[in-house]
Coordinates of C-alpha atoms in Angstrom, one line a residue:
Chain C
X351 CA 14.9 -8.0 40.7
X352 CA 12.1 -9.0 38.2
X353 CA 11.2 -6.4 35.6
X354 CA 8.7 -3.8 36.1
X355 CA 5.3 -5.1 35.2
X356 CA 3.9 -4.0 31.2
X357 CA 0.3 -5.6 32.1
X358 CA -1.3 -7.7 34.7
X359 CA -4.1 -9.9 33.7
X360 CA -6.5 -11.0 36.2
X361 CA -9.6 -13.7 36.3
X362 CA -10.3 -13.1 32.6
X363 CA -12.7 -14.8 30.7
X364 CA -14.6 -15.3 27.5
X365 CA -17.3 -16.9 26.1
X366 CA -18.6 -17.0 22.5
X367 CA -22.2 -16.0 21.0
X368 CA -22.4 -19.5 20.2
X369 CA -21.6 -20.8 23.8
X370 CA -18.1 -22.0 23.5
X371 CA -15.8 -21.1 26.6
X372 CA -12.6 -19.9 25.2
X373 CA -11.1 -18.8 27.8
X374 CA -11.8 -19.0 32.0
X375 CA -10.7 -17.7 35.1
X376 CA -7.1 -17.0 33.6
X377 CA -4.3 -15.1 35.5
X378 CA -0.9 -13.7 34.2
X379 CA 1.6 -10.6 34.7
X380 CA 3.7 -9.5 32.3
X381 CA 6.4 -8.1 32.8
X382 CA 8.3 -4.9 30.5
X383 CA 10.8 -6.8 28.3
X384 CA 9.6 -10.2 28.8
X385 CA 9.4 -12.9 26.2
X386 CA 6.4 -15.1 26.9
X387 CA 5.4 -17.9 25.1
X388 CA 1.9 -19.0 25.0
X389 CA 2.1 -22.8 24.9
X390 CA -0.7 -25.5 24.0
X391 CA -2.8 -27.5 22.1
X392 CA -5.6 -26.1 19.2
X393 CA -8.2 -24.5 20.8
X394 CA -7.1 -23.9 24.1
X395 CA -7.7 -20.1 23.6
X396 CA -4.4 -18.9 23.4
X397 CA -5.0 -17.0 20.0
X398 CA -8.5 -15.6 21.8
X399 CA -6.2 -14.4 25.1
X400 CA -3.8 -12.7 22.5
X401 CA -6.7 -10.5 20.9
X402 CA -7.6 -9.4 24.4
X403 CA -4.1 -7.9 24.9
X404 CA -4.3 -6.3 21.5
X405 CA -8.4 -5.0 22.3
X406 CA -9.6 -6.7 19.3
X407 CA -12.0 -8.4 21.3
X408 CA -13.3 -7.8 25.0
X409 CA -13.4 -10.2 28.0
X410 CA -16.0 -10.9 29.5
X411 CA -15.0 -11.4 33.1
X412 CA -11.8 -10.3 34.9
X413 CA -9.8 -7.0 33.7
X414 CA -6.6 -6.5 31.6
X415 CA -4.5 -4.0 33.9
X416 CA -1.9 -2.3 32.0
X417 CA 1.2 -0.4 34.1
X418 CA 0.5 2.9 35.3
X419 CA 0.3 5.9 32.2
X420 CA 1.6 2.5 30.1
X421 CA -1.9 1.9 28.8
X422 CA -0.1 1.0 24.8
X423 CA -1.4 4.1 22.4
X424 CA -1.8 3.1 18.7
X425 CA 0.7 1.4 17.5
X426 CA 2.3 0.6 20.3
X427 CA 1.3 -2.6 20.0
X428 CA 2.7 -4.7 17.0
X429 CA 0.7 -8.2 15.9
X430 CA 1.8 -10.7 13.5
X431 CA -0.3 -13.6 12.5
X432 CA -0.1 -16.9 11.3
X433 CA -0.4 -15.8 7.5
X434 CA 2.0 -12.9 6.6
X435 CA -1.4 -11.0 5.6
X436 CA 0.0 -8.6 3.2
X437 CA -1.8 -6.5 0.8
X438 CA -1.1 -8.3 -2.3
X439 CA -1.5 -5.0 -4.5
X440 CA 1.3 -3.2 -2.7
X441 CA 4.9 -3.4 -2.7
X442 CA 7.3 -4.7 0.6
X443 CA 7.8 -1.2 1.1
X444 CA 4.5 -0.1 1.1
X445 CA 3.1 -3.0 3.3
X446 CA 5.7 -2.0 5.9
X447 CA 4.3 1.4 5.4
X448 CA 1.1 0.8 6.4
X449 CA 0.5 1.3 10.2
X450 CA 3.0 4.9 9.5
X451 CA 0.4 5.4 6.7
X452 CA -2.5 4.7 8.7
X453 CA -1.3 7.3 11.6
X454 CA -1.0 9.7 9.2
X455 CA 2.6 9.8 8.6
X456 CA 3.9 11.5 4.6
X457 CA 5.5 8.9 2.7
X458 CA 8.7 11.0 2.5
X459 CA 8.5 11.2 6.6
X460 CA 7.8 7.7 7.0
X461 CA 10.8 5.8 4.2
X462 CA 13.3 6.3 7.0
X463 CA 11.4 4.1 9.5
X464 CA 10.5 1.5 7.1
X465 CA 14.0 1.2 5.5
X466 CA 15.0 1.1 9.6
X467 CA 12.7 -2.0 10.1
X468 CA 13.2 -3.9 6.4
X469 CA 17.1 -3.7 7.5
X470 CA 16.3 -5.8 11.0
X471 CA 14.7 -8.3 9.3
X472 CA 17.0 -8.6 6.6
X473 CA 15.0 -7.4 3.7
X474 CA 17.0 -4.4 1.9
X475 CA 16.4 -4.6 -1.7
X476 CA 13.1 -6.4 -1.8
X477 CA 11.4 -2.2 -1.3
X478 CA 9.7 -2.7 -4.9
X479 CA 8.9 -6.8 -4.6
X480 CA 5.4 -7.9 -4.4
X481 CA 4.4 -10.3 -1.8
X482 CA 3.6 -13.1 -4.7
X483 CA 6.9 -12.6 -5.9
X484 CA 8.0 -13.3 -2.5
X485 CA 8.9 -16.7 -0.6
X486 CA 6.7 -17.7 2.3
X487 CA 9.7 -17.0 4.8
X488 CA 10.3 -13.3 3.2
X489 CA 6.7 -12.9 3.5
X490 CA 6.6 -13.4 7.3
X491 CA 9.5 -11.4 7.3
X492 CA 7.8 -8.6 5.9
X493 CA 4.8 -9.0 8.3
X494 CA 7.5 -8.7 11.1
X495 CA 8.7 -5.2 9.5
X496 CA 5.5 -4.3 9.2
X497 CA 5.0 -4.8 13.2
X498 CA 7.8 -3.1 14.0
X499 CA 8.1 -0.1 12.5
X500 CA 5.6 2.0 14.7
X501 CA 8.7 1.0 17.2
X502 CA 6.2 -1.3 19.7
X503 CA 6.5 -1.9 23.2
X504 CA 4.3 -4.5 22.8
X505 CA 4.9 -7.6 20.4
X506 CA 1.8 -9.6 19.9
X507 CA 2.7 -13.1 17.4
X508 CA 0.4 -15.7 16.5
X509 CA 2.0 -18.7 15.5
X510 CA 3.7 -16.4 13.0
X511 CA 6.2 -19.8 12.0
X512 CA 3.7 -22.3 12.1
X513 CA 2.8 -22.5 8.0
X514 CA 6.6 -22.4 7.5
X515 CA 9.1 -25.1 6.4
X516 CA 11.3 -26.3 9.6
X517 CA 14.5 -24.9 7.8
X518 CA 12.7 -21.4 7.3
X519 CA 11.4 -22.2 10.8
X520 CA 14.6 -22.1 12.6
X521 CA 16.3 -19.1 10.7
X522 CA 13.4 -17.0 11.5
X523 CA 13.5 -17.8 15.4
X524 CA 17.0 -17.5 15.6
X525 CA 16.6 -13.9 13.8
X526 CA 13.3 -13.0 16.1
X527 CA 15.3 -14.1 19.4
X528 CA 18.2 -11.9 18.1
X529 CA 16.0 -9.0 17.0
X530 CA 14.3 -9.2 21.0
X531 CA 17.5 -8.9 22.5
X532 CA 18.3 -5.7 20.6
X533 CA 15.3 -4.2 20.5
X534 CA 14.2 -4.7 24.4
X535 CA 10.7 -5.0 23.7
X536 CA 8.2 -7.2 25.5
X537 CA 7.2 -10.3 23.2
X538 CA 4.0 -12.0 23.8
X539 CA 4.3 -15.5 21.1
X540 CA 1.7 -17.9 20.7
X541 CA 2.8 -21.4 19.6
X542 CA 1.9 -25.0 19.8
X543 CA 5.6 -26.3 19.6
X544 CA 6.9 -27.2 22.6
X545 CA 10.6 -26.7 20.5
X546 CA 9.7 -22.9 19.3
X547 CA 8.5 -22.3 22.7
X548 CA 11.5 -24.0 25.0
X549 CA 13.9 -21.9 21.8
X550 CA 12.3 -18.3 22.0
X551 CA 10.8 -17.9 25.5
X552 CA 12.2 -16.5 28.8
X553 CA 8.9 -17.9 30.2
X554 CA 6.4 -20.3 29.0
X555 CA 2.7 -20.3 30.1
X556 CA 1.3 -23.8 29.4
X557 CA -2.5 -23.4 28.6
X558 CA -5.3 -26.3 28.2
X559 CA -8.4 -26.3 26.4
X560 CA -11.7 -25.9 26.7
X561 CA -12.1 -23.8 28.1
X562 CA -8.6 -22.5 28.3
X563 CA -6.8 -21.8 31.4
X564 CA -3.5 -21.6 32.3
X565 CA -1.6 -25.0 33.9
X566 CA 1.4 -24.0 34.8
X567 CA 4.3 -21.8 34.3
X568 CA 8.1 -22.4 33.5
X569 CA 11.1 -20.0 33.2
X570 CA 14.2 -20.6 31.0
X571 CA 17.6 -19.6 32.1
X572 CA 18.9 -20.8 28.7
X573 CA 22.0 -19.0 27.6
X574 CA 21.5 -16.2 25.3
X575 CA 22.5 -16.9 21.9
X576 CA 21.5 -19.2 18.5
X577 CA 23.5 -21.9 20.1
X578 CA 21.1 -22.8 22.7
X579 CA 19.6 -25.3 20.6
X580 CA 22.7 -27.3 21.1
X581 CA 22.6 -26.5 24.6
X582 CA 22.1 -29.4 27.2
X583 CA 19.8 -27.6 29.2
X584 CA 17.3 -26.8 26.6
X585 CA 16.9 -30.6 26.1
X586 CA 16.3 -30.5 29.3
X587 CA 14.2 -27.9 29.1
X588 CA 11.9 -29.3 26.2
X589 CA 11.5 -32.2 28.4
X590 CA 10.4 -30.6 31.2
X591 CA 8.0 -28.7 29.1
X592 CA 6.8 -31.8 27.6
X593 CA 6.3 -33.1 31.0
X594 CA 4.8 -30.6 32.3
X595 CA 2.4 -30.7 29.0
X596 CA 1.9 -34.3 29.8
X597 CA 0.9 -33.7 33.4
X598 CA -1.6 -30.4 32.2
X599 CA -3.3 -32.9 29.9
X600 CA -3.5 -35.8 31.9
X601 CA -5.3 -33.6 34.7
Chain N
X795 CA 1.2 -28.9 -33.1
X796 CA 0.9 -26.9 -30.4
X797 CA 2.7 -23.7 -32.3
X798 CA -0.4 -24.0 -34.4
X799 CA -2.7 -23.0 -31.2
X800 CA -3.1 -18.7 -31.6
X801 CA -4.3 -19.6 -35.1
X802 CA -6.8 -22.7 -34.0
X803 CA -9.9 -20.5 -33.7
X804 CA -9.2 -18.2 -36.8
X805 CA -8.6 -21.7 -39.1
X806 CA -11.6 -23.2 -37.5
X807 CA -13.4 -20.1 -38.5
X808 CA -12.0 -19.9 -42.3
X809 CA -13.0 -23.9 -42.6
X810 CA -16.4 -23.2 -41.3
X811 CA -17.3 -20.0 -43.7
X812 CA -15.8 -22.0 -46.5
X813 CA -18.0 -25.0 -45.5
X814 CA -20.8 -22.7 -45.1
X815 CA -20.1 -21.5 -48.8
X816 CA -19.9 -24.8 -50.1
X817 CA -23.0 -25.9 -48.8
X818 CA -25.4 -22.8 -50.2
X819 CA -24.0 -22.7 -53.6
X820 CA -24.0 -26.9 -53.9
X821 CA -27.7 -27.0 -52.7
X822 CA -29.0 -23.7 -54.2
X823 CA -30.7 -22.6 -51.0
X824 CA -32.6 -19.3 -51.8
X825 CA -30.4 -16.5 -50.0
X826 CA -33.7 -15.3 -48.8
X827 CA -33.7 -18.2 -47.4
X828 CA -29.8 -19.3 -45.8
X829 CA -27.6 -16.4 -47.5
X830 CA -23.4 -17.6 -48.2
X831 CA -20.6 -15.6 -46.1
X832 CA -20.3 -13.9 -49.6
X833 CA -23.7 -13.0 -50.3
X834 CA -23.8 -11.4 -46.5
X835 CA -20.4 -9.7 -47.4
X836 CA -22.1 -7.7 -50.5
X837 CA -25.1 -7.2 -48.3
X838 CA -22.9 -5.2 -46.2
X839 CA -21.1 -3.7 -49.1
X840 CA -24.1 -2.5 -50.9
X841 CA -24.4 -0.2 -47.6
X842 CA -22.0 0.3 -45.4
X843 CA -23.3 3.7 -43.9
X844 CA -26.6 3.2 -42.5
X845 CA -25.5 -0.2 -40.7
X846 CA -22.3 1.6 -39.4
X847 CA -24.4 4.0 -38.4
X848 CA -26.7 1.5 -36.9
X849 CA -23.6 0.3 -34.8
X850 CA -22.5 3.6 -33.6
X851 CA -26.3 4.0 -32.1
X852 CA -26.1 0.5 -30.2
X853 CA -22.8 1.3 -29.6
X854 CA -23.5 4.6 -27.9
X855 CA -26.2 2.7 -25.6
X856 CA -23.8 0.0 -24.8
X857 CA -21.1 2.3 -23.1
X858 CA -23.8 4.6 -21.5
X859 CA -25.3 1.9 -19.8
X860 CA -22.0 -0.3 -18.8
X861 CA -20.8 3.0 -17.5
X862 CA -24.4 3.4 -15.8
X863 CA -24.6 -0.1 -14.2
X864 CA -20.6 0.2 -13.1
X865 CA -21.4 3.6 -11.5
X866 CA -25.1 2.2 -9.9
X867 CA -23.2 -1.3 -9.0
X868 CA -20.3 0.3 -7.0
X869 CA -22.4 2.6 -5.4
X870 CA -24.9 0.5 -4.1
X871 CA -22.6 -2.6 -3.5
X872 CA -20.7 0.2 -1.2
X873 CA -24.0 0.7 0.4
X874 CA -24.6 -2.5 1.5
X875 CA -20.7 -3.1 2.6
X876 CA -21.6 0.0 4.6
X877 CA -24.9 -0.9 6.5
X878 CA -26.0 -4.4 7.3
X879 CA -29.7 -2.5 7.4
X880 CA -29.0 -1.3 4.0
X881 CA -27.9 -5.0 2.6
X882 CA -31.0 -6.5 3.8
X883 CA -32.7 -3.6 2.5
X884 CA -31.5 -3.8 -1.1
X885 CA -30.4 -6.9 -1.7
X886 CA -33.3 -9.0 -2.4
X887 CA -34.7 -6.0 -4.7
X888 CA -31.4 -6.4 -6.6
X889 CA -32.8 -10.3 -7.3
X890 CA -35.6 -9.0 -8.4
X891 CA -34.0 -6.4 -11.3
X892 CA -31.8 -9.2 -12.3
X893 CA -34.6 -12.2 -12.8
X894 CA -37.1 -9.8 -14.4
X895 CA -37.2 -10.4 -18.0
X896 CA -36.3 -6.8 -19.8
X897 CA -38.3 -7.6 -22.8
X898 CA -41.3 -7.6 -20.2
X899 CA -40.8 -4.0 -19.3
X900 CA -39.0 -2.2 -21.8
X901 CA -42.4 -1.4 -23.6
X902 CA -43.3 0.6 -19.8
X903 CA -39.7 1.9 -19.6
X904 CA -40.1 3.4 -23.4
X905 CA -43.2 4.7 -22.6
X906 CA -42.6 6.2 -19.2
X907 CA -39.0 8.2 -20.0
X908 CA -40.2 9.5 -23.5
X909 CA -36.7 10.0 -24.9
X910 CA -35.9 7.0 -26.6
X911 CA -32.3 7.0 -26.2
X912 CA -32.5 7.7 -22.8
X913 CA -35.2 4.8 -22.2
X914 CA -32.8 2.2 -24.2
X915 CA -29.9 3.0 -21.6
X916 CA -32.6 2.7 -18.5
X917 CA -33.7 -0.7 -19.9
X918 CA -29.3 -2.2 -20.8
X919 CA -28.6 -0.7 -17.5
X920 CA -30.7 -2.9 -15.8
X921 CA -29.8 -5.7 -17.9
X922 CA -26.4 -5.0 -16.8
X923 CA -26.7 -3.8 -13.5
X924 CA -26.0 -7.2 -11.5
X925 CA -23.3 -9.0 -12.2
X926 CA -20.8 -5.7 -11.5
X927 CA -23.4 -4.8 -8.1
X928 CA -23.0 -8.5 -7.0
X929 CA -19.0 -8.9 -7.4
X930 CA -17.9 -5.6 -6.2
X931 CA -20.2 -6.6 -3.3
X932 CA -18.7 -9.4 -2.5
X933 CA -15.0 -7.6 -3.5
X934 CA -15.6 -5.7 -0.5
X935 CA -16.6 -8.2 1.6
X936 CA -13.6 -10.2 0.6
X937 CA -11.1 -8.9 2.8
X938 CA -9.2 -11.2 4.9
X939 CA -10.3 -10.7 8.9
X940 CA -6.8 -10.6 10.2
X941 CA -6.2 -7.7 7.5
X942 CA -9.4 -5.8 9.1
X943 CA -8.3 -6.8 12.5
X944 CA -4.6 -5.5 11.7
X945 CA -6.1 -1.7 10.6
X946 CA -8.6 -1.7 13.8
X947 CA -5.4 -2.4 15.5
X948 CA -4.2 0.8 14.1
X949 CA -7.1 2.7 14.9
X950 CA -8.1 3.1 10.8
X951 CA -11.6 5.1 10.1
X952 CA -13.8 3.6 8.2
X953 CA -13.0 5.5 5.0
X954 CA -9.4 4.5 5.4
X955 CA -10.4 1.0 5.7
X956 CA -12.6 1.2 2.7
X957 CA -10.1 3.5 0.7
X958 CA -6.7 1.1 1.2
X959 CA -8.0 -2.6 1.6
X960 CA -11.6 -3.0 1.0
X961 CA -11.7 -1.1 -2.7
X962 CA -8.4 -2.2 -3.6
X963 CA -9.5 -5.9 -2.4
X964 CA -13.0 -5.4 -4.7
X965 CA -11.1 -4.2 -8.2
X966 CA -10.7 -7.8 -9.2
X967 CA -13.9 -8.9 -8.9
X968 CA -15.1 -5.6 -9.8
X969 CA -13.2 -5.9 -13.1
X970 CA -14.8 -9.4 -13.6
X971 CA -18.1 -8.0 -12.8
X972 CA -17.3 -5.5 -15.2
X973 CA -17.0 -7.8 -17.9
X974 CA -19.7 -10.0 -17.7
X975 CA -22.0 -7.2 -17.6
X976 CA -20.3 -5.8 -21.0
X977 CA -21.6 -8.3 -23.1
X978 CA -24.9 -8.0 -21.1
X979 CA -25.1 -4.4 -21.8
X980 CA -24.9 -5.1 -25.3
X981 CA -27.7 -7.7 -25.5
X982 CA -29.6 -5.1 -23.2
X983 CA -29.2 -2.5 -25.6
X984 CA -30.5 -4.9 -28.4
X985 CA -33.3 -6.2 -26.2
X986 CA -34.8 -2.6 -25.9
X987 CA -33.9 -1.5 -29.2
X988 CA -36.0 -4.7 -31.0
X989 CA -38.8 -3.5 -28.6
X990 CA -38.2 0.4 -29.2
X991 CA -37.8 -0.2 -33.2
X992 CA -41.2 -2.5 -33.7
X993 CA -42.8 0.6 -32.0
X994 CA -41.2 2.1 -34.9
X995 CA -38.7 3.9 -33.7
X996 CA -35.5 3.8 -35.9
X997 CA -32.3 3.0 -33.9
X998 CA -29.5 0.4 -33.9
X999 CA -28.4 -2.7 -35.6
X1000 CA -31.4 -4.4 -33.8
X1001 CA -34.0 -2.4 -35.7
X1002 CA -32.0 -2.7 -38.7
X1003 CA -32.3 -6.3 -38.0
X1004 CA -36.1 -5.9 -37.9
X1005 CA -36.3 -3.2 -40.9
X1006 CA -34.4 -6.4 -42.9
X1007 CA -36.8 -8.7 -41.7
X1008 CA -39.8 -6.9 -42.9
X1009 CA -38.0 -7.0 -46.6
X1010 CA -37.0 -10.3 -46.8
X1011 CA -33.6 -8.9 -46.7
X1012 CA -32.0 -11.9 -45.1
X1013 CA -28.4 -11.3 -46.3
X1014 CA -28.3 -8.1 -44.4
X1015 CA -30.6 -9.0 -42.1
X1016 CA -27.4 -11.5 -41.4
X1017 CA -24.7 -8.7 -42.2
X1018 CA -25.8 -6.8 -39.1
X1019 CA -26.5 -9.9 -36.6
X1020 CA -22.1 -10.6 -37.6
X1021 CA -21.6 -7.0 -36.8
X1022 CA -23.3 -7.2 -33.5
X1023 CA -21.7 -10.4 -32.8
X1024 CA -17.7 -8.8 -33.6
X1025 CA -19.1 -5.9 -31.4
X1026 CA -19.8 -8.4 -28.4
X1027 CA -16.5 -10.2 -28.9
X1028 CA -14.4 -6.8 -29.2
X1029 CA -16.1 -5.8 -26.5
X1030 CA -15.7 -8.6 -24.5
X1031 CA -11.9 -8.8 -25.7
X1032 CA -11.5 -5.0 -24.8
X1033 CA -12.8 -5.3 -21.1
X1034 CA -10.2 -8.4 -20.5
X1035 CA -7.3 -6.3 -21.6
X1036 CA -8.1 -3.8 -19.1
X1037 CA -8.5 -5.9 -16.4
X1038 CA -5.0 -7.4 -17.5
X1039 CA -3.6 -3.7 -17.6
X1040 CA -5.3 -2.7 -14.1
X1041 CA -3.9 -5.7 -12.8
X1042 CA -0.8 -6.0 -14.0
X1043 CA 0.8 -6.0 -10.6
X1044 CA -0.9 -7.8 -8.6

């Protein structure tokens, strides 16, 4: 039985002031719990179709449907960009504060939570660090606590890895697939690795540019686990994805 | 050498006075003419009070008008951050202040406010006024989108916005701002006071300057210029170690 649907999207497009088409005609359901990854080249509008799920921007066409009395409140949706953007002024604790802070949450009512969310990402005793004092890994890992510590249903990431080493890289998927699993919340993840993608996602949407519309679609029945990487079917896997990528491009 | 660095400009400054020294007593220069580091040391000596005094005065102008142009700068740079109507507004009005020349209008300044001390702040202050207005401007505007994205996300009112990322982004270049227009508000306040003083009226190391001038009183005449010019450098020194201390964490 597939899970109930989170959000439906439906002949959505968007089009710059300066005339670029980011985005046309696209179509996608997902569903509560998922783990979609948003696969393709620079400037294939994948980052643009992410802010449309958050409402940081507006399409233009089509409509973004969410579930029935699901419609995501504040902070019920979690994003996480490419940089770790952290205030640089305020402490690990106090960047993972924020979104509690900015709902209007006490301090004293909020240290619970944030200690909760440092803990999941592996970041108990760095509440007093500064984010230059951190490494660009712990960074991202803060930016992760950050996003989860309104407890979303919704897990919007954008490239979060991609400015990371590939040793970094791989600990912090292996960590994000882990935390997913336990925390049953629907991940939306924008990448341009075809690895990352076949690794992390239950289902990957391969977009291509200009304007950006979805190709095709492939699902993963990869074992659960940090293994899979060694897994014969996600070989397989990142070659069909790659052929698939091949075959979206070449069209 | 490099453990001989910290002490580099101090030497350089001791070689230079003795040089100096050298040079007027070998050549027999008139003091009224070039005066020796020692003949402007008695100068001073002869009377400390009144050019002490003198200092307080440009002092007390200095600090009223830094703490002026900080207080007109933040508000207005807010202003603008607030309302793109308001930028265009003010902005190019802000040029203007800041490529006037102050020697130009002090004489109207003086003569519209009446009170002199108050017309010597008016004319630092807008001597002073830009750099802090134009950094904390752009301060503000220096967030990173994702960041403004990220509390829009979170549904963050404006004054939240402005009160945990914008303001905090805008101390460092305030602070930078800040100290630029320190040493400004010190040449400000001598500006006005050279034009406030040959109107005769008696205030500050510049008009001591002036009053020296008039009676061929080079040696002091050179005693105050080194006191304005420790004042500028304390000054300068000062505002860098609060912007060290204010951002000591970051």
């Amino acid at each position: 039985m597939p899970p109930p649907e989170l959000l439906r999207i439906e002949a959505v497009g968007r089009r710059f002031a300066g005339g670029v088409e980011a985005l046309r005609d696209v179509a996608l359901t997902i569903g509560a719990g998922d783990f979609v990854a948003l696969l393709g080249p620079s400037g294939c509008g994948k980052s643009t179709l992410l802010r449309l799920i958050a409402g940081l921007d507006l399409p233009d066409g089509g409509a973004l449907t969410w579930q029935e009395g699901h419609a995501p409140g504040l902070g019920e949706i979690g994003f996480v960009f490419q940089d770790a953007t952290l205030l640089p002024w305020a402490s690990t604790e106090d960047n993972v504060y924020l979104p509690l802070r900015l709902r209007g949450v006490p301090r004293p009512r909020a240290m619970d939570d944030v200690q909760a969310a440092l803990t999941r990402v592996g970041l108990t005793g760095f509440e007093r660090a500064r984010p230059a004092q951190l490494s660009g890994g712990m960074r991202m890992r803060v930016s992760i606590a950050r996003a989860l510590v309104t407890r979303p249903r919704l897990l919007l990431m954008d490239e979060p890895f991609a400015a990371l080493d590939e040793f970094t890289r791989h600990r912090l998927q292996v960590d994000l697939l882990a935390l997913w699993q336990s925390l049953g919340c629907t991940v939306v993840f924008v990448t341009h690795s075809i690895y990352e993608a076949a690794f992390l996602a239950q289902r990957i949407v391969l977009m291509t540019p200009r304007p950006g519309r979805i190709a095709t679609e492939l699902a993963s029945d990869l074992a659960s686990g940090p293994d899979r990487r060694l897994d014969p079917a996600y070989a397989a896997l990142v070659a069909a994805v790659t052929r698939a990528m091949e075959g979206a491009l070449a069209a | 050498m490099p453990y001989a660095m910290p002490y580099a400009p101090g030497l350089f400054a001791v070689a230079a006075l003795l040089l100096w020294e050298a040079a007027v007593r070998l050549t027999g220069v008139p003091s009224y003419l070039v005066p020796g580091p020692v003949a402007i040391i008695g100068a001073f000596l002869a009377d400390p009070s009144t050019l002490l005094l003198s200092l307080l005065s440009t002092l007390s102008v200095t600090f009223a008008a830094l703490i002026a142009a900080a207080l007109l700068g933040v508000l207005l740079a807010l202003a603008i951050a607030a309302s793109r109507l308001l930028a265009a507004a003010i902005q190019p009005w802000a040029v203007v202040l800041q490529v006037t020349p102050i020697v130009a209008i002090a004489p109207l300044i003086i003569v519209w406010v009446g009170d002199p001390f108050v017309s010597l702040v008016v004319c630092a202050t807008i001597v002073a006024f830009f750099p802090v207005f134009a950094n904390t401007a752009a301060g503000l505007a220096s967030a990173p989108a994702e960041l403004v994205d990220l509390f829009r996300l979170y549904g963050a009112s404006r004054v939240k916005t402005l009160w945990l990322l914008r303001l905090p982004a805008a101390l460092p270049f305030f602070l930078a701002g800040l100290r630029i227009s320190g040493g400004l508000a010190l040449v400000g306040a001598v500006v006005a006071e050279f034009v406030a003083g040959s109107g005769g009226f008696a205030s500050g190391l510049a008009y001591r300057i002036l009053e020296a001038g008039y009676r061929l009183q080079v040696p002091r005449m050179f005693a105050a210029l080194v006191l304005l010019s420790l004042t500028g450098i304390a000054l300068n020194l000062a505002l860098g170690a609060l912007t060290r201390v204010v951002l000591r964490n970051r």
